[in-house]
Amino acid sequence: DAKTTQPPSMDCAEGRAANLPCNHSTISGNEYVYWYRQIHSQGPQYIIHGLKNNETNEMASLIITEDRKSSTLILPHATLRDTAVYYCIVRAQISSGSARQLTFGSGTQLTVLP
Amino acid sequence: ETGVTQTPRHLVMGMTNKKSLKCEQHLGHNAMYWYKQSAKKPLELMFVYNFKEQTENNSVPSRFSPECPNSSHLFLHLHTLQPEDSALYLCASSQEGDRANQPQHFGDGTRLSIL
């Protein structure tokens, strides 16, 4: 699975959009980009994933560049409850029936400020 | 509510005790995982069960013993643990198969402290 690079920390004002970048310059054609977050003392929470098209759900939007070497997670209206460590993970789609791990890095500590 | 329930949420045990961690998923998934998260370290995969068969064991010491009686339940049996085993133990589940890009869903973990 390709390696990802994220800034260690970011701040965002409450009510503003939070844009979290992730670099995955060695990504392969069959690798998906996943985003999770972990609020203190809780398990990682799945946010969104995508292959090459931009994706949106009720939590966030995922923008993947055309060359797929980087992506941005967008929280459109950040709240104090969005303060967490955000992880960008790349994992390949493989043959059916095989369960594999997610490799978590250090992530980005997002702090939403009042 | 993620659909993955772990009990207990907190556990304190001595080095000679035997205890078990329990995980139950209500998502109809066919794969389950145990991860370990030590302080200020990334998550480390411990075990993977796919269709109730253990498919991965990441060089985990034998004092950790997993059990997967069915696709909805996963246990981690603990005995003779060491202080460095104190960590957050996380269970996850996913649906593996034709659509192998499906995400894993995590429980809130068991915070384990070894005295």
JSON list of C-alpha atoms in Angstrom, two decimals:
[
{"chain": "A", "resi": 1, "resn": "ASP", "atom": "CA", "xyz": [0.00, 0.00, 0.00]},
{"chain": "A", "resi": 2, "resn": "ALA", "atom": "CA", "xyz": [1.23, 3.48, -0.87]},
{"chain": "A", "resi": 3, "resn": "LYS", "atom": "CA", "xyz": [2.62, 5.75, 1.83]},
{"chain": "A", "resi": 4, "resn": "THR", "atom": "CA", "xyz": [0.75, 8.93, 2.78]},
{"chain": "A", "resi": 5, "resn": "THR", "atom": "CA", "xyz": [2.00, 12.26, 4.14]},
{"chain": "A", "resi": 6, "resn": "GLN", "atom": "CA", "xyz": [-0.14, 14.60, 6.23]},
{"chain": "A", "resi": 7, "resn": "PRO", "atom": "CA", "xyz": [0.64, 17.76, 8.20]},
{"chain": "A", "resi": 8, "resn": "PRO", "atom": "CA", "xyz": [0.90, 16.96, 11.91]},
{"chain": "A", "resi": 9, "resn": "SER", "atom": "CA", "xyz": [-1.56, 19.62, 13.01]},
{"chain": "A", "resi": 10, "resn": "MET", "atom": "CA", "xyz": [-4.05, 22.22, 11.75]},
{"chain": "A", "resi": 11, "resn": "ASP", "atom": "CA", "xyz": [-6.41, 24.73, 13.29]},
{"chain": "A", "resi": 12, "resn": "CYS", "atom": "CA", "xyz": [-9.79, 25.79, 11.94]},
{"chain": "A", "resi": 13, "resn": "ALA", "atom": "CA", "xyz": [-12.32, 28.35, 13.14]},
{"chain": "A", "resi": 14, "resn": "GLU", "atom": "CA", "xyz": [-15.72, 27.02, 14.13]},
{"chain": "A", "resi": 15, "resn": "GLY", "atom": "CA", "xyz": [-18.23, 27.34, 11.30]},
{"chain": "A", "resi": 16, "resn": "ARG", "atom": "CA", "xyz": [-15.56, 27.57, 8.62]},
{"chain": "A", "resi": 17, "resn": "ALA", "atom": "CA", "xyz": [-14.55, 24.85, 6.18]},
{"chain": "A", "resi": 18, "resn": "ALA", "atom": "CA", "xyz": [-11.70, 22.60, 7.27]},
{"chain": "A", "resi": 19, "resn": "ASN", "atom": "CA", "xyz": [-9.50, 21.44, 4.40]},
{"chain": "A", "resi": 20, "resn": "LEU", "atom": "CA", "xyz": [-7.18, 18.59, 5.31]},
{"chain": "A", "resi": 21, "resn": "PRO", "atom": "CA", "xyz": [-4.52, 17.68, 2.73]},
{"chain": "A", "resi": 22, "resn": "CYS", "atom": "CA", "xyz": [-2.92, 14.33, 2.09]},
{"chain": "A", "resi": 23, "resn": "ASN", "atom": "CA", "xyz": [-0.07, 13.46, -0.25]},
{"chain": "A", "resi": 24, "resn": "HIS", "atom": "CA", "xyz": [0.10, 9.99, -1.76]},
{"chain": "A", "resi": 25, "resn": "SER", "atom": "CA", "xyz": [2.43, 10.48, -4.69]},
{"chain": "A", "resi": 26, "resn": "THR", "atom": "CA", "xyz": [3.23, 6.76, -5.10]},
{"chain": "A", "resi": 27, "resn": "ILE", "atom": "CA", "xyz": [-0.39, 5.64, -5.31]},
{"chain": "A", "resi": 28, "resn": "SER", "atom": "CA", "xyz": [-1.18, 2.84, -7.76]},
{"chain": "A", "resi": 29, "resn": "GLY", "atom": "CA", "xyz": [-4.15, 2.58, -10.08]},
{"chain": "A", "resi": 30, "resn": "ASN", "atom": "CA", "xyz": [-6.02, 0.08, -7.92]},
{"chain": "A", "resi": 31, "resn": "GLU", "atom": "CA", "xyz": [-5.51, 1.86, -4.60]},
{"chain": "A", "resi": 32, "resn": "TYR", "atom": "CA", "xyz": [-8.34, 3.63, -2.84]},
{"chain": "A", "resi": 33, "resn": "VAL", "atom": "CA", "xyz": [-8.00, 6.64, -0.54]},
{"chain": "A", "resi": 34, "resn": "TYR", "atom": "CA", "xyz": [-9.76, 6.28, 2.82]},
{"chain": "A", "resi": 35, "resn": "TRP", "atom": "CA", "xyz": [-10.27, 8.89, 5.51]},
{"chain": "A", "resi": 36, "resn": "TYR", "atom": "CA", "xyz": [-10.88, 8.10, 9.18]},
{"chain": "A", "resi": 37, "resn": "ARG", "atom": "CA", "xyz": [-10.86, 10.24, 12.29]},
{"chain": "A", "resi": 38, "resn": "GLN", "atom": "CA", "xyz": [-10.26, 9.41, 15.92]},
{"chain": "A", "resi": 39, "resn": "ILE", "atom": "CA", "xyz": [-11.66, 11.48, 18.71]},
{"chain": "A", "resi": 40, "resn": "HIS", "atom": "CA", "xyz": [-9.83, 11.11, 22.01]},
{"chain": "A", "resi": 41, "resn": "SER", "atom": "CA", "xyz": [-10.58, 7.82, 23.80]},
{"chain": "A", "resi": 42, "resn": "GLN", "atom": "CA", "xyz": [-12.76, 6.51, 20.98]},
{"chain": "A", "resi": 43, "resn": "GLY", "atom": "CA", "xyz": [-12.16, 4.13, 18.09]},
{"chain": "A", "resi": 44, "resn": "PRO", "atom": "CA", "xyz": [-11.41, 5.38, 14.57]},
{"chain": "A", "resi": 45, "resn": "GLN", "atom": "CA", "xyz": [-14.52, 6.54, 12.74]},
{"chain": "A", "resi": 46, "resn": "TYR", "atom": "CA", "xyz": [-14.85, 5.95, 8.99]},
{"chain": "A", "resi": 47, "resn": "ILE", "atom": "CA", "xyz": [-15.54, 9.18, 7.08]},
{"chain": "A", "resi": 48, "resn": "ILE", "atom": "CA", "xyz": [-15.31, 8.62, 3.35]},
{"chain": "A", "resi": 49, "resn": "HIS", "atom": "CA", "xyz": [-13.31, 6.86, 0.61]},
{"chain": "A", "resi": 50, "resn": "GLY", "atom": "CA", "xyz": [-12.76, 7.14, -3.11]},
{"chain": "A", "resi": 51, "resn": "LEU", "atom": "CA", "xyz": [-10.77, 5.90, -6.09]},
{"chain": "A", "resi": 52, "resn": "LYS", "atom": "CA", "xyz": [-10.52, 8.76, -8.58]},
{"chain": "A", "resi": 53, "resn": "ASN", "atom": "CA", "xyz": [-13.79, 10.65, -8.60]},
{"chain": "A", "resi": 54, "resn": "ASN", "atom": "CA", "xyz": [-14.67, 13.25, -6.00]},
{"chain": "A", "resi": 55, "resn": "GLU", "atom": "CA", "xyz": [-17.00, 11.90, -3.34]},
{"chain": "A", "resi": 56, "resn": "THR", "atom": "CA", "xyz": [-19.46, 13.52, -0.95]},
{"chain": "A", "resi": 57, "resn": "ASN", "atom": "CA", "xyz": [-21.50, 12.17, 1.92]},
{"chain": "A", "resi": 58, "resn": "GLU", "atom": "CA", "xyz": [-23.27, 13.59, 4.96]},
{"chain": "A", "resi": 59, "resn": "MET", "atom": "CA", "xyz": [-20.00, 14.03, 6.83]},
{"chain": "A", "resi": 60, "resn": "ALA", "atom": "CA", "xyz": [-17.51, 15.37, 4.31]},
{"chain": "A", "resi": 61, "resn": "SER", "atom": "CA", "xyz": [-16.28, 15.75, 0.74]},
{"chain": "A", "resi": 62, "resn": "LEU", "atom": "CA", "xyz": [-13.23, 14.08, -0.74]},
{"chain": "A", "resi": 63, "resn": "ILE", "atom": "CA", "xyz": [-11.40, 15.82, -3.56]},
{"chain": "A", "resi": 64, "resn": "ILE", "atom": "CA", "xyz": [-8.82, 13.70, -5.42]},
{"chain": "A", "resi": 65, "resn": "THR", "atom": "CA", "xyz": [-6.51, 15.38, -7.90]},
{"chain": "A", "resi": 66, "resn": "GLU", "atom": "CA", "xyz": [-6.58, 14.23, -11.49]},
{"chain": "A", "resi": 67, "resn": "ASP", "atom": "CA", "xyz": [-3.17, 12.57, -11.21]},
{"chain": "A", "resi": 68, "resn": "ARG", "atom": "CA", "xyz": [-4.35, 10.98, -7.91]},
{"chain": "A", "resi": 69, "resn": "LYS", "atom": "CA", "xyz": [-1.14, 11.96, -6.14]},
{"chain": "A", "resi": 70, "resn": "SER", "atom": "CA", "xyz": [-2.92, 13.99, -3.49]},
{"chain": "A", "resi": 71, "resn": "SER", "atom": "CA", "xyz": [-6.34, 14.48, -1.97]},
{"chain": "A", "resi": 72, "resn": "THR", "atom": "CA", "xyz": [-8.19, 16.86, 0.34]},
{"chain": "A", "resi": 73, "resn": "LEU", "atom": "CA", "xyz": [-10.83, 16.07, 2.91]},
{"chain": "A", "resi": 74, "resn": "ILE", "atom": "CA", "xyz": [-13.28, 18.92, 3.34]},
{"chain": "A", "resi": 75, "resn": "LEU", "atom": "CA", "xyz": [-15.47, 19.38, 6.39]},
{"chain": "A", "resi": 76, "resn": "PRO", "atom": "CA", "xyz": [-17.79, 22.13, 5.11]},
{"chain": "A", "resi": 77, "resn": "HIS", "atom": "CA", "xyz": [-18.80, 23.69, 8.44]},
{"chain": "A", "resi": 78, "resn": "ALA", "atom": "CA", "xyz": [-16.46, 22.59, 11.20]},
{"chain": "A", "resi": 79, "resn": "THR", "atom": "CA", "xyz": [-17.79, 22.33, 14.75]},
{"chain": "A", "resi": 80, "resn": "LEU", "atom": "CA", "xyz": [-15.98, 21.86, 18.05]},
{"chain": "A", "resi": 81, "resn": "ARG", "atom": "CA", "xyz": [-16.97, 18.18, 17.91]},
{"chain": "A", "resi": 82, "resn": "ASP", "atom": "CA", "xyz": [-14.86, 17.77, 14.77]},
{"chain": "A", "resi": 83, "resn": "THR", "atom": "CA", "xyz": [-11.69, 18.19, 16.82]},
{"chain": "A", "resi": 84, "resn": "ALA", "atom": "CA", "xyz": [-9.87, 14.90, 16.28]},
{"chain": "A", "resi": 85, "resn": "VAL", "atom": "CA", "xyz": [-6.92, 13.18, 14.61]},
{"chain": "A", "resi": 86, "resn": "TYR", "atom": "CA", "xyz": [-7.67, 12.66, 10.92]},
{"chain": "A", "resi": 87, "resn": "TYR", "atom": "CA", "xyz": [-6.02, 9.76, 9.08]},
{"chain": "A", "resi": 88, "resn": "CYS", "atom": "CA", "xyz": [-5.56, 9.45, 5.33]},
{"chain": "A", "resi": 89, "resn": "ILE", "atom": "CA", "xyz": [-4.97, 5.82, 4.31]},
{"chain": "A", "resi": 90, "resn": "VAL", "atom": "CA", "xyz": [-4.30, 4.25, 0.93]},
{"chain": "A", "resi": 91, "resn": "ARG", "atom": "CA", "xyz": [-5.19, 0.63, 0.37]},
{"chain": "A", "resi": 92, "resn": "ALA", "atom": "CA", "xyz": [-5.35, -1.52, -2.72]},
{"chain": "A", "resi": 93, "resn": "GLN", "atom": "CA", "xyz": [-8.43, -3.32, -3.89]},
{"chain": "A", "resi": 94, "resn": "ILE", "atom": "CA", "xyz": [-7.38, -6.93, -4.12]},
{"chain": "A", "resi": 95, "resn": "SER", "atom": "CA", "xyz": [-8.87, -10.29, -5.03]},
{"chain": "A", "resi": 96, "resn": "SER", "atom": "CA", "xyz": [-12.21, -10.98, -3.49]},
{"chain": "A", "resi": 97, "resn": "GLY", "atom": "CA", "xyz": [-12.53, -12.71, -0.16]},
{"chain": "A", "resi": 98, "resn": "SER", "atom": "CA", "xyz": [-9.30, -11.46, 1.39]},
{"chain": "A", "resi": 99, "resn": "ALA", "atom": "CA", "xyz": [-9.42, -9.25, 4.47]},
{"chain": "A", "resi": 100, "resn": "ARG", "atom": "CA", "xyz": [-6.40, -7.03, 5.03]},
{"chain": "A", "resi": 101, "resn": "GLN", "atom": "CA", "xyz": [-5.29, -4.42, 7.48]},
{"chain": "A", "resi": 102, "resn": "LEU", "atom": "CA", "xyz": [-5.56, -0.67, 7.30]},
{"chain": "A", "resi": 103, "resn": "THR", "atom": "CA", "xyz": [-2.18, 0.95, 7.88]},
{"chain": "A", "resi": 104, "resn": "PHE", "atom": "CA", "xyz": [-2.61, 4.06, 10.02]},
{"chain": "A", "resi": 105, "resn": "GLY", "atom": "CA", "xyz": [0.10, 6.72, 10.09]},
{"chain": "A", "resi": 106, "resn": "SER", "atom": "CA", "xyz": [0.37, 9.64, 12.49]},
{"chain": "A", "resi": 107, "resn": "GLY", "atom": "CA", "xyz": [-2.50, 11.65, 10.96]},
{"chain": "A", "resi": 108, "resn": "THR", "atom": "CA", "xyz": [-3.36, 15.34, 11.32]},
{"chain": "A", "resi": 109, "resn": "GLN", "atom": "CA", "xyz": [-4.55, 16.72, 14.65]},
{"chain": "A", "resi": 110, "resn": "LEU", "atom": "CA", "xyz": [-7.36, 19.11, 13.70]},
{"chain": "A", "resi": 111, "resn": "THR", "atom": "CA", "xyz": [-8.34, 21.58, 16.38]},
{"chain": "A", "resi": 112, "resn": "VAL", "atom": "CA", "xyz": [-11.53, 23.54, 15.81]},
{"chain": "A", "resi": 113, "resn": "LEU", "atom": "CA", "xyz": [-11.36, 26.84, 17.66]},
{"chain": "A", "resi": 114, "resn": "PRO", "atom": "CA", "xyz": [-14.43, 28.69, 19.02]},
{"chain": "B", "resi": 1, "resn": "GLU", "atom": "CA", "xyz": [-23.08, 4.06, 17.22]},
{"chain": "B", "resi": 2, "resn": "THR", "atom": "CA", "xyz": [-20.80, 2.25, 14.76]},
{"chain": "B", "resi": 3, "resn": "GLY", "atom": "CA", "xyz": [-22.43, -1.19, 14.90]},
{"chain": "B", "resi": 4, "resn": "VAL", "atom": "CA", "xyz": [-19.35, -2.66, 16.58]},
{"chain": "B", "resi": 5, "resn": "THR", "atom": "CA", "xyz": [-19.62, -3.10, 20.36]},
{"chain": "B", "resi": 6, "resn": "GLN", "atom": "CA", "xyz": [-16.67, -3.85, 22.60]},
{"chain": "B", "resi": 7, "resn": "THR", "atom": "CA", "xyz": [-16.78, -4.89, 26.25]},
{"chain": "B", "resi": 8, "resn": "PRO", "atom": "CA", "xyz": [-15.51, -4.03, 28.73]},
{"chain": "B", "resi": 9, "resn": "ARG", "atom": "CA", "xyz": [-14.59, -0.42, 27.96]},
{"chain": "B", "resi": 10, "resn": "HIS", "atom": "CA", "xyz": [-11.94, -0.40, 30.68]},
{"chain": "B", "resi": 11, "resn": "LEU", "atom": "CA", "xyz": [-10.02, -3.27, 32.26]},
{"chain": "B", "resi": 12, "resn": "VAL", "atom": "CA", "xyz": [-7.36, -3.29, 34.95]},
{"chain": "B", "resi": 13, "resn": "MET", "atom": "CA", "xyz": [-5.64, -6.60, 35.59]},
{"chain": "B", "resi": 14, "resn": "GLY", "atom": "CA", "xyz": [-2.58, -8.01, 37.25]},
{"chain": "B", "resi": 15, "resn": "MET", "atom": "CA", "xyz": [0.14, -9.80, 35.36]},
{"chain": "B", "resi": 16, "resn": "THR", "atom": "CA", "xyz": [-1.03, -13.23, 36.52]},
{"chain": "B", "resi": 17, "resn": "ASN", "atom": "CA", "xyz": [-4.73, -12.77, 35.74]},
{"chain": "B", "resi": 18, "resn": "LYS", "atom": "CA", "xyz": [-6.70, -14.25, 32.87]},
{"chain": "B", "resi": 19, "resn": "LYS", "atom": "CA", "xyz": [-9.35, -12.12, 31.20]},
{"chain": "B", "resi": 20, "resn": "SER", "atom": "CA", "xyz": [-11.13, -11.87, 27.87]},
{"chain": "B", "resi": 21, "resn": "LEU", "atom": "CA", "xyz": [-12.11, -8.96, 25.65]},
{"chain": "B", "resi": 22, "resn": "LYS", "atom": "CA", "xyz": [-15.32, -9.27, 23.67]},
{"chain": "B", "resi": 23, "resn": "CYS", "atom": "CA", "xyz": [-16.36, -7.74, 20.37]},
{"chain": "B", "resi": 24, "resn": "GLU", "atom": "CA", "xyz": [-19.72, -8.04, 18.64]},
{"chain": "B", "resi": 25, "resn": "GLN", "atom": "CA", "xyz": [-20.65, -6.57, 15.27]},
{"chain": "B", "resi": 26, "resn": "HIS", "atom": "CA", "xyz": [-24.23, -5.93, 14.16]},
{"chain": "B", "resi": 27, "resn": "LEU", "atom": "CA", "xyz": [-23.40, -5.06, 10.55]},
{"chain": "B", "resi": 28, "resn": "GLY", "atom": "CA", "xyz": [-23.58, -8.48, 8.90]},
{"chain": "B", "resi": 29, "resn": "HIS", "atom": "CA", "xyz": [-19.89, -8.35, 8.03]},
{"chain": "B", "resi": 30, "resn": "ASN", "atom": "CA", "xyz": [-17.75, -11.42, 7.30]},
{"chain": "B", "resi": 31, "resn": "ALA", "atom": "CA", "xyz": [-14.34, -10.21, 8.49]},
{"chain": "B", "resi": 32, "resn": "MET", "atom": "CA", "xyz": [-13.19, -9.08, 11.94]},
{"chain": "B", "resi": 33, "resn": "TYR", "atom": "CA", "xyz": [-9.94, -7.62, 13.22]},
{"chain": "B", "resi": 34, "resn": "TRP", "atom": "CA", "xyz": [-8.05, -6.93, 16.44]},
{"chain": "B", "resi": 35, "resn": "TYR", "atom": "CA", "xyz": [-5.79, -3.87, 16.53]},
{"chain": "B", "resi": 36, "resn": "LYS", "atom": "CA", "xyz": [-3.59, -2.54, 19.34]},
{"chain": "B", "resi": 37, "resn": "GLN", "atom": "CA", "xyz": [-3.00, 1.18, 19.91]},
{"chain": "B", "resi": 38, "resn": "SER", "atom": "CA", "xyz": [-0.25, 2.06, 22.37]},
{"chain": "B", "resi": 39, "resn": "ALA", "atom": "CA", "xyz": [0.26, 5.59, 23.63]},
{"chain": "B", "resi": 40, "resn": "LYS", "atom": "CA", "xyz": [1.53, 7.91, 20.90]},
{"chain": "B", "resi": 41, "resn": "LYS", "atom": "CA", "xyz": [1.94, 5.05, 18.39]},
{"chain": "B", "resi": 42, "resn": "PRO", "atom": "CA", "xyz": [-0.07, 4.16, 15.29]},
{"chain": "B", "resi": 43, "resn": "LEU", "atom": "CA", "xyz": [-2.55, 1.32, 15.29]},
{"chain": "B", "resi": 44, "resn": "GLU", "atom": "CA", "xyz": [-0.96, -2.10, 14.91]},
{"chain": "B", "resi": 45, "resn": "LEU", "atom": "CA", "xyz": [-2.85, -5.01, 13.42]},
{"chain": "B", "resi": 46, "resn": "MET", "atom": "CA", "xyz": [-2.86, -8.12, 15.62]},
{"chain": "B", "resi": 47, "resn": "PHE", "atom": "CA", "xyz": [-5.24, -10.65, 14.09]},
{"chain": "B", "resi": 48, "resn": "VAL", "atom": "CA", "xyz": [-7.60, -10.97, 11.13]},
{"chain": "B", "resi": 49, "resn": "TYR", "atom": "CA", "xyz": [-10.51, -13.37, 10.78]},
{"chain": "B", "resi": 50, "resn": "ASN", "atom": "CA", "xyz": [-12.15, -13.80, 7.39]},
{"chain": "B", "resi": 51, "resn": "PHE", "atom": "CA", "xyz": [-15.25, -16.02, 7.23]},
{"chain": "B", "resi": 52, "resn": "LYS", "atom": "CA", "xyz": [-14.36, -17.21, 10.80]},
{"chain": "B", "resi": 53, "resn": "GLU", "atom": "CA", "xyz": [-10.92, -18.40, 9.70]},
{"chain": "B", "resi": 54, "resn": "GLN", "atom": "CA", "xyz": [-7.81, -16.70, 11.03]},
{"chain": "B", "resi": 55, "resn": "THR", "atom": "CA", "xyz": [-5.98, -15.36, 8.02]},
{"chain": "B", "resi": 56, "resn": "GLU", "atom": "CA", "xyz": [-3.36, -13.19, 9.65]},
{"chain": "B", "resi": 57, "resn": "ASN", "atom": "CA", "xyz": [-1.35, -13.20, 12.86]},
{"chain": "B", "resi": 58, "resn": "ASN", "atom": "CA", "xyz": [1.10, -10.32, 13.00]},
{"chain": "B", "resi": 59, "resn": "SER", "atom": "CA", "xyz": [3.76, -12.02, 15.18]},
{"chain": "B", "resi": 60, "resn": "VAL", "atom": "CA", "xyz": [1.63, -11.50, 18.25]},
{"chain": "B", "resi": 61, "resn": "PRO", "atom": "CA", "xyz": [2.92, -13.13, 21.50]},
{"chain": "B", "resi": 62, "resn": "SER", "atom": "CA", "xyz": [1.08, -16.28, 22.56]},
{"chain": "B", "resi": 63, "resn": "ARG", "atom": "CA", "xyz": [-0.19, -14.57, 25.72]},
{"chain": "B", "resi": 64, "resn": "PHE", "atom": "CA", "xyz": [-2.82, -13.11, 23.36]},
{"chain": "B", "resi": 65, "resn": "SER", "atom": "CA", "xyz": [-5.21, -15.75, 22.04]},
{"chain": "B", "resi": 66, "resn": "PRO", "atom": "CA", "xyz": [-8.03, -14.84, 19.65]},
{"chain": "B", "resi": 67, "resn": "GLU", "atom": "CA", "xyz": [-11.26, -16.73, 19.16]},
{"chain": "B", "resi": 68, "resn": "CYS", "atom": "CA", "xyz": [-13.94, -16.23, 16.51]},
{"chain": "B", "resi": 69, "resn": "PRO", "atom": "CA", "xyz": [-16.89, -18.57, 17.18]},
{"chain": "B", "resi": 70, "resn": "ASN", "atom": "CA", "xyz": [-19.04, -17.01, 14.43]},
{"chain": "B", "resi": 71, "resn": "SER", "atom": "CA", "xyz": [-18.92, -14.09, 12.03]},
{"chain": "B", "resi": 72, "resn": "SER", "atom": "CA", "xyz": [-20.52, -11.71, 14.54]},
{"chain": "B", "resi": 73, "resn": "HIS", "atom": "CA", "xyz": [-18.35, -12.34, 17.60]},
{"chain": "B", "resi": 74, "resn": "LEU", "atom": "CA", "xyz": [-14.65, -12.02, 18.28]},
{"chain": "B", "resi": 75, "resn": "PHE", "atom": "CA", "xyz": [-12.79, -12.56, 21.53]},
{"chain": "B", "resi": 76, "resn": "LEU", "atom": "CA", "xyz": [-9.27, -11.81, 22.69]},
{"chain": "B", "resi": 77, "resn": "HIS", "atom": "CA", "xyz": [-8.19, -14.02, 25.57]},
{"chain": "B", "resi": 78, "resn": "LEU", "atom": "CA", "xyz": [-5.45, -12.58, 27.75]},
{"chain": "B", "resi": 79, "resn": "HIS", "atom": "CA", "xyz": [-3.12, -14.36, 30.16]},
{"chain": "B", "resi": 80, "resn": "THR", "atom": "CA", "xyz": [0.16, -13.54, 31.88]},
{"chain": "B", "resi": 81, "resn": "LEU", "atom": "CA", "xyz": [0.36, -10.09, 30.31]},
{"chain": "B", "resi": 82, "resn": "GLN", "atom": "CA", "xyz": [3.25, -7.66, 30.69]},
{"chain": "B", "resi": 83, "resn": "PRO", "atom": "CA", "xyz": [3.12, -3.95, 31.61]},
{"chain": "B", "resi": 84, "resn": "GLU", "atom": "CA", "xyz": [3.98, -3.03, 28.00]},
{"chain": "B", "resi": 85, "resn": "ASP", "atom": "CA", "xyz": [0.70, -4.65, 26.93]},
{"chain": "B", "resi": 86, "resn": "SER", "atom": "CA", "xyz": [-1.19, -1.73, 28.44]},
{"chain": "B", "resi": 87, "resn": "ALA", "atom": "CA", "xyz": [-2.95, -0.11, 25.47]},
{"chain": "B", "resi": 88, "resn": "LEU", "atom": "CA", "xyz": [-6.25, 0.52, 23.73]},
{"chain": "B", "resi": 89, "resn": "TYR", "atom": "CA", "xyz": [-7.44, -2.67, 22.02]},
{"chain": "B", "resi": 90, "resn": "LEU", "atom": "CA", "xyz": [-9.69, -2.03, 19.06]},
{"chain": "B", "resi": 91, "resn": "CYS", "atom": "CA", "xyz": [-11.98, -4.38, 17.20]},
{"chain": "B", "resi": 92, "resn": "ALA", "atom": "CA", "xyz": [-13.10, -3.73, 13.63]},
{"chain": "B", "resi": 93, "resn": "SER", "atom": "CA", "xyz": [-15.26, -5.46, 11.05]},
{"chain": "B", "resi": 94, "resn": "SER", "atom": "CA", "xyz": [-15.73, -5.23, 7.30]},
{"chain": "B", "resi": 95, "resn": "GLN", "atom": "CA", "xyz": [-17.51, -6.90, 4.42]},
{"chain": "B", "resi": 96, "resn": "GLU", "atom": "CA", "xyz": [-14.97, -8.59, 2.20]},
{"chain": "B", "resi": 97, "resn": "GLY", "atom": "CA", "xyz": [-15.78, -10.15, -1.12]},
{"chain": "B", "resi": 98, "resn": "ASP", "atom": "CA", "xyz": [-16.52, -8.93, -4.60]},
{"chain": "B", "resi": 99, "resn": "ARG", "atom": "CA", "xyz": [-16.47, -5.30, -3.46]},
{"chain": "B", "resi": 100, "resn": "ALA", "atom": "CA", "xyz": [-13.14, -5.49, -1.63]},
{"chain": "B", "resi": 101, "resn": "ASN", "atom": "CA", "xyz": [-12.91, -1.72, -1.18]},
{"chain": "B", "resi": 102, "resn": "GLN", "atom": "CA", "xyz": [-15.45, -1.58, 1.65]},
{"chain": "B", "resi": 103, "resn": "PRO", "atom": "CA", "xyz": [-14.27, 0.28, 4.77]},
{"chain": "B", "resi": 104, "resn": "GLN", "atom": "CA", "xyz": [-13.59, -1.22, 8.17]},
{"chain": "B", "resi": 105, "resn": "HIS", "atom": "CA", "xyz": [-15.80, -0.07, 11.04]},
{"chain": "B", "resi": 106, "resn": "PHE", "atom": "CA", "xyz": [-14.31, 0.16, 14.51]},
{"chain": "B", "resi": 107, "resn": "GLY", "atom": "CA", "xyz": [-15.60, -0.21, 18.04]},
{"chain": "B", "resi": 108, "resn": "ASP", "atom": "CA", "xyz": [-14.63, 2.23, 20.78]},
{"chain": "B", "resi": 109, "resn": "GLY", "atom": "CA", "xyz": [-12.06, -0.14, 22.19]},
{"chain": "B", "resi": 110, "resn": "THR", "atom": "CA", "xyz": [-11.10, -1.60, 25.54]},
{"chain": "B", "resi": 111, "resn": "ARG", "atom": "CA", "xyz": [-8.60, 0.45, 27.56]},
{"chain": "B", "resi": 112, "resn": "LEU", "atom": "CA", "xyz": [-6.38, -2.17, 29.19]},
{"chain": "B", "resi": 113, "resn": "SER", "atom": "CA", "xyz": [-4.04, -1.41, 32.08]},
{"chain": "B", "resi": 114, "resn": "ILE", "atom": "CA", "xyz": [-1.64, -4.04, 33.41]},
{"chain": "B", "resi": 115, "resn": "LEU", "atom": "CA", "xyz": [-0.47, -3.56, 36.99]}
]
